[in-house]
Short mmCIF file of C-alpha atoms in Angstrom, two decimals:
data_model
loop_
_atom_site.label_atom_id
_atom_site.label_comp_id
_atom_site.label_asym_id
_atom_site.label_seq_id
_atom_site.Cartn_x
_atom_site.Cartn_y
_atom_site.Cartn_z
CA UNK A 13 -28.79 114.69 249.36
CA UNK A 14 -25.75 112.22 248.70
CA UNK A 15 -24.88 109.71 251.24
CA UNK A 16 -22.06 107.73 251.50
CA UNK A 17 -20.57 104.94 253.95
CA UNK A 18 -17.21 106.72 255.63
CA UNK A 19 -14.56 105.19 257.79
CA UNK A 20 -13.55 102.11 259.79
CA UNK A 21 -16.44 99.87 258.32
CA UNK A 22 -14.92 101.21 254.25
CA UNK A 23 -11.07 100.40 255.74
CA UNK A 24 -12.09 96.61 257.61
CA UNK A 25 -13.86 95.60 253.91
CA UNK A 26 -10.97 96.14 252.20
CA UNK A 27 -8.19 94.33 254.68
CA UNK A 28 -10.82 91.86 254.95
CA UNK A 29 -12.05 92.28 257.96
CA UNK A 30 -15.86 92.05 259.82
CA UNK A 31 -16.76 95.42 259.67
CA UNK A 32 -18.37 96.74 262.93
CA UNK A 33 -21.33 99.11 262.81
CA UNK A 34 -20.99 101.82 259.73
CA UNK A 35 -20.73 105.19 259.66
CA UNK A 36 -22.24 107.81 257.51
CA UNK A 37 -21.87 110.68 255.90
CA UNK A 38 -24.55 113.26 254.19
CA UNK A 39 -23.43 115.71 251.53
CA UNK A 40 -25.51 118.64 250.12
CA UNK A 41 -28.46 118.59 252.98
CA UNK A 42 -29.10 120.42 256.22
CA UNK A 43 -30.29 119.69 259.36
CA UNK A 44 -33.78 120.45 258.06
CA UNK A 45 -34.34 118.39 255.55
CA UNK A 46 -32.58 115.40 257.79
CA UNK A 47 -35.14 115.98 260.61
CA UNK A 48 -38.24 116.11 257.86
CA UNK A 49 -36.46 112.67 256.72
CA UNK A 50 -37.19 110.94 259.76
CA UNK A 51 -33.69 111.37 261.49
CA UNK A 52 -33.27 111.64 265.19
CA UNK A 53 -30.50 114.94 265.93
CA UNK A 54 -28.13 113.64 268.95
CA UNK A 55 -24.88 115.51 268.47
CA UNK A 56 -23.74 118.10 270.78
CA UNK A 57 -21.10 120.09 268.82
CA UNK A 58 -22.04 119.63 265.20
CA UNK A 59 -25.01 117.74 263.22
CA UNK A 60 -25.07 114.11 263.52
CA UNK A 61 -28.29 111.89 263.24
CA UNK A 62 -29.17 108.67 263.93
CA UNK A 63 -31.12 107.04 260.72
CA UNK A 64 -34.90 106.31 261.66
CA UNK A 65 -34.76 102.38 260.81
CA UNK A 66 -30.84 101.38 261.35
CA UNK A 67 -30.24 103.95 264.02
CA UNK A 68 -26.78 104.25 262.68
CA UNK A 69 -25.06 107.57 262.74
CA UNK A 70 -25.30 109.61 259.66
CA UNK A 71 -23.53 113.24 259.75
CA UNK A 72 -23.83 115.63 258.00
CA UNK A 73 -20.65 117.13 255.43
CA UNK A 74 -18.19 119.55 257.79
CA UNK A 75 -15.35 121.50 257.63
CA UNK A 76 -13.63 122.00 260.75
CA UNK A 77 -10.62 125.15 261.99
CA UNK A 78 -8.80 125.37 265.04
CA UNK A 79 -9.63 128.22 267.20
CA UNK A 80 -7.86 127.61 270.54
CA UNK A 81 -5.55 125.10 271.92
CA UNK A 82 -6.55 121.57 272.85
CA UNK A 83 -8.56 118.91 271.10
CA UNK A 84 -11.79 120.80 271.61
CA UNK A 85 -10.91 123.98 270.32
CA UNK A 86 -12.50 123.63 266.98
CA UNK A 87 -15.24 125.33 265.27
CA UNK A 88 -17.01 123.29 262.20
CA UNK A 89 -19.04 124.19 259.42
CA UNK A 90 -22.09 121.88 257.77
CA UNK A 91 -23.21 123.80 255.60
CA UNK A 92 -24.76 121.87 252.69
CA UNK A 93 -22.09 123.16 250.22
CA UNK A 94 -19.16 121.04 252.18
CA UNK A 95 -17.84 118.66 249.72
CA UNK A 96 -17.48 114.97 250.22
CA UNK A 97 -13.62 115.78 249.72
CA UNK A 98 -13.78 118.44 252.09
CA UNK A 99 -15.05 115.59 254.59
CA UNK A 100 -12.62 113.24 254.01
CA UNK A 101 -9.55 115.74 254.26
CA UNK A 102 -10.43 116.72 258.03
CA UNK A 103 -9.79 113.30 259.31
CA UNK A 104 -6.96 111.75 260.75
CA UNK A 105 -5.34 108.55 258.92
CA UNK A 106 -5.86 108.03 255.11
CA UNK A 107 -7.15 104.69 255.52
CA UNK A 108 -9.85 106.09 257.67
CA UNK A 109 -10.74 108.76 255.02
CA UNK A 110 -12.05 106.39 252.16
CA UNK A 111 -15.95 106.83 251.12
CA UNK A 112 -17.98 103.96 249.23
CA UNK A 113 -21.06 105.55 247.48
CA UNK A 114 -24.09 103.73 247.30
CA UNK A 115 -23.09 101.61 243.66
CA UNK A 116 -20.53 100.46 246.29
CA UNK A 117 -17.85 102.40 243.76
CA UNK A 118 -14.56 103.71 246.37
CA UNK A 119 -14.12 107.48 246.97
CA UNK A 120 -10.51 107.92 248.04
CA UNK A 121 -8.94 111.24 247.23
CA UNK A 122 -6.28 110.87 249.61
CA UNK A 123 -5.08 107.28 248.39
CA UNK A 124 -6.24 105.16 251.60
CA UNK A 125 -6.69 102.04 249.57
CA UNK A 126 -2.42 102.33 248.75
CA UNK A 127 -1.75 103.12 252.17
CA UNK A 128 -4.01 99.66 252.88
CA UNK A 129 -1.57 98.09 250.31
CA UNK A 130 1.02 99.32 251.76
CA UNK A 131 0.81 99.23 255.45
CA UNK A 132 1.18 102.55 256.44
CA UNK A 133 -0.46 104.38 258.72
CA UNK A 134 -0.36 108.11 257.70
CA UNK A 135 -1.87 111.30 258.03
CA UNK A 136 -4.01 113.31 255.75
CA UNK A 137 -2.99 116.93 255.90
CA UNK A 138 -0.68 119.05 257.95
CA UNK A 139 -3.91 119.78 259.70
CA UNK A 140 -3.26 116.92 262.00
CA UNK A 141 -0.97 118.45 264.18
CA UNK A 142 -4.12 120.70 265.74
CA UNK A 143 -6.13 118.34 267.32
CA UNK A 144 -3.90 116.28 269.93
CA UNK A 145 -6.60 113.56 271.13
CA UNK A 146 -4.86 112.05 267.27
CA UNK A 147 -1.57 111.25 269.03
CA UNK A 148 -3.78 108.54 270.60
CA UNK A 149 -5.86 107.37 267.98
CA UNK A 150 -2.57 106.62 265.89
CA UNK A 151 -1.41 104.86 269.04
CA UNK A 152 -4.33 102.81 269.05
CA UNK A 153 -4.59 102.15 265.23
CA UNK A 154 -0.90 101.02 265.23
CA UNK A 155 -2.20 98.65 268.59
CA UNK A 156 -5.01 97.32 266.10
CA UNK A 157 -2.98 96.92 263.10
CA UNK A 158 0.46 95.99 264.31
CA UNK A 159 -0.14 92.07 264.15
CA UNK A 160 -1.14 92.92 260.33
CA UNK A 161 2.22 94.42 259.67
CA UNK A 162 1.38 98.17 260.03
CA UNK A 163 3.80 100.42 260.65
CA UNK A 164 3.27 104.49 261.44
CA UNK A 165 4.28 106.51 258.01
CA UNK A 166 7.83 108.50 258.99
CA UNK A 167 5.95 111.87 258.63
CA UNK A 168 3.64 111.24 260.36
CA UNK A 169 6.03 109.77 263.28
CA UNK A 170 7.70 113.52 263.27
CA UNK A 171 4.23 115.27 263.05
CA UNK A 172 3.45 113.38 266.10
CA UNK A 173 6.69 114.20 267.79
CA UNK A 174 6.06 117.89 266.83
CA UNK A 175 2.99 118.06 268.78
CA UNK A 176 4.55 116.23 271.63
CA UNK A 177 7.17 119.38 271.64
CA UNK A 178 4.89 121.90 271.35
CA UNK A 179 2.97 121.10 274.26
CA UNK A 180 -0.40 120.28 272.28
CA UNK A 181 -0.55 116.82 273.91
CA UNK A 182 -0.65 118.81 277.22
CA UNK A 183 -4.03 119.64 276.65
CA UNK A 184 -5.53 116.46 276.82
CA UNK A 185 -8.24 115.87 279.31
CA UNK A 186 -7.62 112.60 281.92
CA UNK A 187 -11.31 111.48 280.71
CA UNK A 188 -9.91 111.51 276.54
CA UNK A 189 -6.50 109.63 277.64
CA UNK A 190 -8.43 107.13 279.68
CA UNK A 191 -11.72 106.57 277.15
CA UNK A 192 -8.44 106.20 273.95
CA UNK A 193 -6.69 103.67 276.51
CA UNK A 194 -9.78 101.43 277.19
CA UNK A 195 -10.05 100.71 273.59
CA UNK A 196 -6.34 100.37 272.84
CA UNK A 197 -6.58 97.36 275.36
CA UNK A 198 -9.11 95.99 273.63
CA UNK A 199 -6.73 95.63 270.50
CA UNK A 200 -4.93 92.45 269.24
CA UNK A 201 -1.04 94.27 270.06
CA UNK A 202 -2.39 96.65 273.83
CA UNK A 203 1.05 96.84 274.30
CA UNK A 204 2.08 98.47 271.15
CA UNK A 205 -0.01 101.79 272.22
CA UNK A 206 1.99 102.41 274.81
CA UNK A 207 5.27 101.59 272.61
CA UNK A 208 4.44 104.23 269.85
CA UNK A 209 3.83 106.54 272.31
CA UNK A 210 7.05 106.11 273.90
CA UNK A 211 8.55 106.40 270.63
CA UNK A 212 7.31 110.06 269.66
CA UNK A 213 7.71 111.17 273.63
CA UNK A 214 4.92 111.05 274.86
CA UNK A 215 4.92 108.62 277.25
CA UNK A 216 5.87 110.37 280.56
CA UNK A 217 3.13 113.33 279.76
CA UNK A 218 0.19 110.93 279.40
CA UNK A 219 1.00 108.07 281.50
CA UNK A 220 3.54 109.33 284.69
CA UNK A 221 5.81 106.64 285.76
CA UNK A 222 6.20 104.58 282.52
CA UNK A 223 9.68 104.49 281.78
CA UNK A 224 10.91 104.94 278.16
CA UNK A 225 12.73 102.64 276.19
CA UNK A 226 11.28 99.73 277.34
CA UNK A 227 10.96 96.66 275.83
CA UNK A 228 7.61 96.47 274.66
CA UNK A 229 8.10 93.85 272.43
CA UNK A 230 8.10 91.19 275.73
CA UNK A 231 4.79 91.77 276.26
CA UNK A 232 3.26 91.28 273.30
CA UNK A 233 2.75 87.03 273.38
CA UNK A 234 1.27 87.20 277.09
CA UNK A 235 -0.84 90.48 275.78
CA UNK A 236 -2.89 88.75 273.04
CA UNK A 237 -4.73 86.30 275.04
CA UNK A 238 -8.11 87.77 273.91
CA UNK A 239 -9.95 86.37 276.86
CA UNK A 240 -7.69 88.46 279.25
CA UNK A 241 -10.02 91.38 281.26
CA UNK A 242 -8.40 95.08 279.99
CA UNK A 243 -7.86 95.57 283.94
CA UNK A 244 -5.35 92.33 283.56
CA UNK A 245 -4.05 93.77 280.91
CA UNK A 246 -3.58 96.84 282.36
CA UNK A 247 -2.05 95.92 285.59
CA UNK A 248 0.37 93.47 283.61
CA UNK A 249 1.88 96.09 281.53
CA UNK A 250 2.70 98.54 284.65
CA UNK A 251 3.95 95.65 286.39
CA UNK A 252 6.15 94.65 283.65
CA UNK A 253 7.64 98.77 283.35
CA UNK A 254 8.15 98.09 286.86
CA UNK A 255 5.47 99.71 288.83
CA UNK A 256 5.26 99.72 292.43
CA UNK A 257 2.21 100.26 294.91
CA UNK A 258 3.23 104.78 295.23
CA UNK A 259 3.89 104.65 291.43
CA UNK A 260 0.46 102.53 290.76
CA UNK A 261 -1.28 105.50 293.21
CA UNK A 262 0.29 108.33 291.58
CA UNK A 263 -0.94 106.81 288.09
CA UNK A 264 -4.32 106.46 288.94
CA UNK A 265 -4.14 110.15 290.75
CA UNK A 266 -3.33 111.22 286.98
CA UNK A 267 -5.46 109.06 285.05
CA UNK A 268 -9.56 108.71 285.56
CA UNK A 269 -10.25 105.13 285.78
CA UNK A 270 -12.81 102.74 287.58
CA UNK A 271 -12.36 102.44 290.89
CA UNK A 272 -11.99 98.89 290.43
CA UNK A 273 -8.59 99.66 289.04
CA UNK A 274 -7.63 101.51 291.42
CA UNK A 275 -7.86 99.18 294.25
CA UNK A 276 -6.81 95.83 292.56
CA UNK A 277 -4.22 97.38 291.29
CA UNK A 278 -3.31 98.74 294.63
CA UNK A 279 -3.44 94.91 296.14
CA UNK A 280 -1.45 93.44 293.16
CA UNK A 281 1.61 95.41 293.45
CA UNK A 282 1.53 95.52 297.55
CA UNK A 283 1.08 91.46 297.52
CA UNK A 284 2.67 90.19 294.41
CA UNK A 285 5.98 90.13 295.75
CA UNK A 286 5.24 88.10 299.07
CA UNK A 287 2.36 85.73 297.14
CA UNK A 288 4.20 82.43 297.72
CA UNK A 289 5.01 83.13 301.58
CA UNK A 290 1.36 83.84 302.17
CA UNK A 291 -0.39 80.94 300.02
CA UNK A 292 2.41 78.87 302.81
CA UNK A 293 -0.09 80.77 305.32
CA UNK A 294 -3.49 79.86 306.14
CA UNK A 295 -4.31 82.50 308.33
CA UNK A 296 -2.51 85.25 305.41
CA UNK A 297 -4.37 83.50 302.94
CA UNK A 298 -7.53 84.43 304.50
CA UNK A 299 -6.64 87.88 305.22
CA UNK A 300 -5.02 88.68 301.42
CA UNK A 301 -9.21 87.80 300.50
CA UNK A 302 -10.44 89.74 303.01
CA UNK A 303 -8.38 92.83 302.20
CA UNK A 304 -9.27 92.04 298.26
CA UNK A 305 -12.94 92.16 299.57
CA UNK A 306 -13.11 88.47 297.38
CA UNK A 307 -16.46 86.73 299.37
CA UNK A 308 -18.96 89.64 298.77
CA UNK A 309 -16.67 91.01 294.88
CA UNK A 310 -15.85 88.26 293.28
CA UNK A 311 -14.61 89.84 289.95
CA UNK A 312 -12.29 91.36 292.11
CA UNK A 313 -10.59 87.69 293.10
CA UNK A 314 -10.96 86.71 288.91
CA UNK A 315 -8.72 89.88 288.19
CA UNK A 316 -6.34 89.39 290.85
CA UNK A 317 -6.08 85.23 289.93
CA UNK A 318 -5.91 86.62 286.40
CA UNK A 319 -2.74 88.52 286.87
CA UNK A 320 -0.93 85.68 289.23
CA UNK A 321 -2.06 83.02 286.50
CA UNK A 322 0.43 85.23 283.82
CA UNK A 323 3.15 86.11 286.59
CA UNK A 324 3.23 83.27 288.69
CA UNK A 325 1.59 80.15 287.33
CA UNK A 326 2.46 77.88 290.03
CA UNK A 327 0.67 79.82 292.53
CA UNK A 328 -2.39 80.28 290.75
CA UNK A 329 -3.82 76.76 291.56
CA UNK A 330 -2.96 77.06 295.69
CA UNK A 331 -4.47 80.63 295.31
CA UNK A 332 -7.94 79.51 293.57
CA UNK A 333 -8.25 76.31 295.90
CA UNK A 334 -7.57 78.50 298.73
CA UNK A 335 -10.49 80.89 297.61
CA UNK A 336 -12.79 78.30 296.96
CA UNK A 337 -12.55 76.60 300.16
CA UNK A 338 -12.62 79.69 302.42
CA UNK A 339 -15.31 80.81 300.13
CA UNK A 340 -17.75 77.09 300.96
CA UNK A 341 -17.63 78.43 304.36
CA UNK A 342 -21.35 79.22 305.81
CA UNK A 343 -20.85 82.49 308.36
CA UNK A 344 -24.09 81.95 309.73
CA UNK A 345 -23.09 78.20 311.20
CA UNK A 346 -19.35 79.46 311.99
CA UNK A 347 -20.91 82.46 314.01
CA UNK A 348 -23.36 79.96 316.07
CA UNK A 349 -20.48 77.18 316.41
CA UNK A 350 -18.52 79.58 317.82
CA UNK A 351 -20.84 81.83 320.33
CA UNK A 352 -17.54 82.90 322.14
CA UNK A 353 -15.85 84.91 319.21
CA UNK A 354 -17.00 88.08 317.73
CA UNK A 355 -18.67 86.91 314.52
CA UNK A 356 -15.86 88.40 311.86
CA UNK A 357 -13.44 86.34 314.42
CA UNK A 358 -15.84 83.45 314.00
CA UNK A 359 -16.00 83.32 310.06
CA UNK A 360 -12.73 83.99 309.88
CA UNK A 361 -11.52 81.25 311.82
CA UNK A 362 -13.32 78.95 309.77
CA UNK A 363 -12.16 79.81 306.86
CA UNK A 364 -8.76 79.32 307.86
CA UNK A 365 -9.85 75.82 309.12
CA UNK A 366 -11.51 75.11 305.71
CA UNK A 367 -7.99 75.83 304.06
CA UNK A 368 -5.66 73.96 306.13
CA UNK A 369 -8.22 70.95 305.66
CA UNK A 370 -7.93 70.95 302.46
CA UNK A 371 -4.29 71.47 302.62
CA UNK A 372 -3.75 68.39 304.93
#
């Protein structure tokens, strides 16, 4: 057996980069001889180990060949006379198909390492066009690589486009887009996922509501604040296309998020607009954190403060004081002070009280 180090840990050593865990891949063996080895079998669709020591992933050599439409119509082949090259040709982006052999000695039969040089993203074979879940990943490459210079390679721009037209992208599952898009916002440029998409048309299939031909480039400088939550980020970027609350609920219809985005979502884009007026309100104050359930979730308050902090600065300070105080409030002793309320009224009352306090 041959074994060689594959992928995004090979590309991030060469652009200089802390590589994350590494991947693996085993030529000339067989699920046999990996098991007698020591190695743990844990994939579903085709054979891919986990070493007995590292617990990294080690796969064996396939071949893959589209059988039916959609990103899981594929049937693969490991048998142990799959070629390293063979491999390497059945992935997406040539500077993801780059091997290093154990000397540490570069395998790159589809010139990765140039493509590195050169900042392009571009696509190994013509294959590409068969497996549509890849109009994502180049999304979310460019998101990762745009602050590095990267640009998309123009064939590989109209390959994408191609399988925009021909309905391929159709196929994706709400689960795929949504798993792609939580790691896109985890990327230096989240904002530049949704532009390249937009740019090869498919922007209104995966994500309804997004207009196209936006400027993206606005949101970039707010966007790479690295200690923003990807909900934040999220919510900013529909905002900014212009979202209201129905187009925020017919998103997340389409889409298969937390639930968490669903409803702070929901509150940012019915309260936004009116967020001054209330914070002028103690009594609208109080209910805005009720309705964002912020006393018993209090992530949910961080995410909403998180968006106003980016959007509206000035109110961010009014709005956290606000929480705080209502938030020092003890229901039990507001429910006994006040024996003639029904508690909810009680607690309530005295967290308006604690506001305008602190407001006097």
């Amino acid at each position: 057996m041959k074994v060689y180090k594959v992928g995004g840990a090979v590309r991030d050593k060469i652009l200089g980069l802390m590589p994350k865990d590494a991947d693996w891949v085993v030529c000339e063996s067989s699920v046999e001889e990996m098991i007698e080895k020591g190695f743990t079998p844990v994939g579903q669709n085709f054979p891919v180990f986990l070493h007995p020591q590292t617990k990294e992933e080690y796969a064996l050599a396939r071949t893959e060949k589209k059988i039916s439409r959609g990103y899981q119509g594929f049937t693969f082949n490991a048998d142990p006379s799959v070629t390293l090259e063979e491999d390497l040709k059945r992935r997406d982006l040539t500077i993801n198909a780059i091997a290093e052999n154990e000397e540490g000695d570069l395998i790159d039969p589809y010139h990765g390492k140039d493509d590195i040089e050169d900042k392009y993203l571009r696509h190994v074979s013509d294959a590409f066009v068969e497996d549509p879940v890849r109009v994502l990943r180049v999304a979310r490459f460019y998101a990762k690589f745009k602050h590095l210079n990267f640009e998309v390679h123009k064939d590989t721009l109209s390959l994408l486009k191609e399988m925009v037209q021909n309905g391929e992208v159709k196929a994706l599952t709400r689960e795929r887009v949504w798993q792609e898009t939580q790691r896109a916002l985890d990327e230096k440029n989240p904002e530049a996922y949704f532009e390249l998409l937009d740019s090869v048309g498919a922007l209104p299939i995966v994500f309804p509501g997004f207009p196209m031909g936006q400027d993206w480039e606005m949101m970039s400088e707010p966007l790479n604040d690295q200690h923003l939550m990807n909900i934040t980020k999220f919510i900013l970027i529909a905002y900014w296309s212009g979202f209201t609350v129905d187009m925020w609920e017919k998103l997340m219809k389409t889409l298969a998020p937390p639930r968490e985005y669903i409803e702070v979502g929901r509150m940012y884009f019915k309260h936004y607009a009116g967020l001054s007026y209330v914070l002028s309100k103690e009594d609208e104050t109080v209910d805005l954190l009720i309705a964002l359930d912020s006393f018993r979730r209090s992530k949910r308050f961080d995410i909403f403060l998180e968006c106003v902090s980016i959007v509206q600065p000035e109110n961010k300070k009014p709005l956290r004081d606000a929480y705080i105080k209502a938030k020092s409030v003890d229901a039990k002793t507001a429910i006994d002070q006040n024996q003639d309320m029904a508690p909810h009224t009680a607690v309530r009352q005295a967290r308006i009280d604690a506001i305008r306090e602190n407001n006097v």
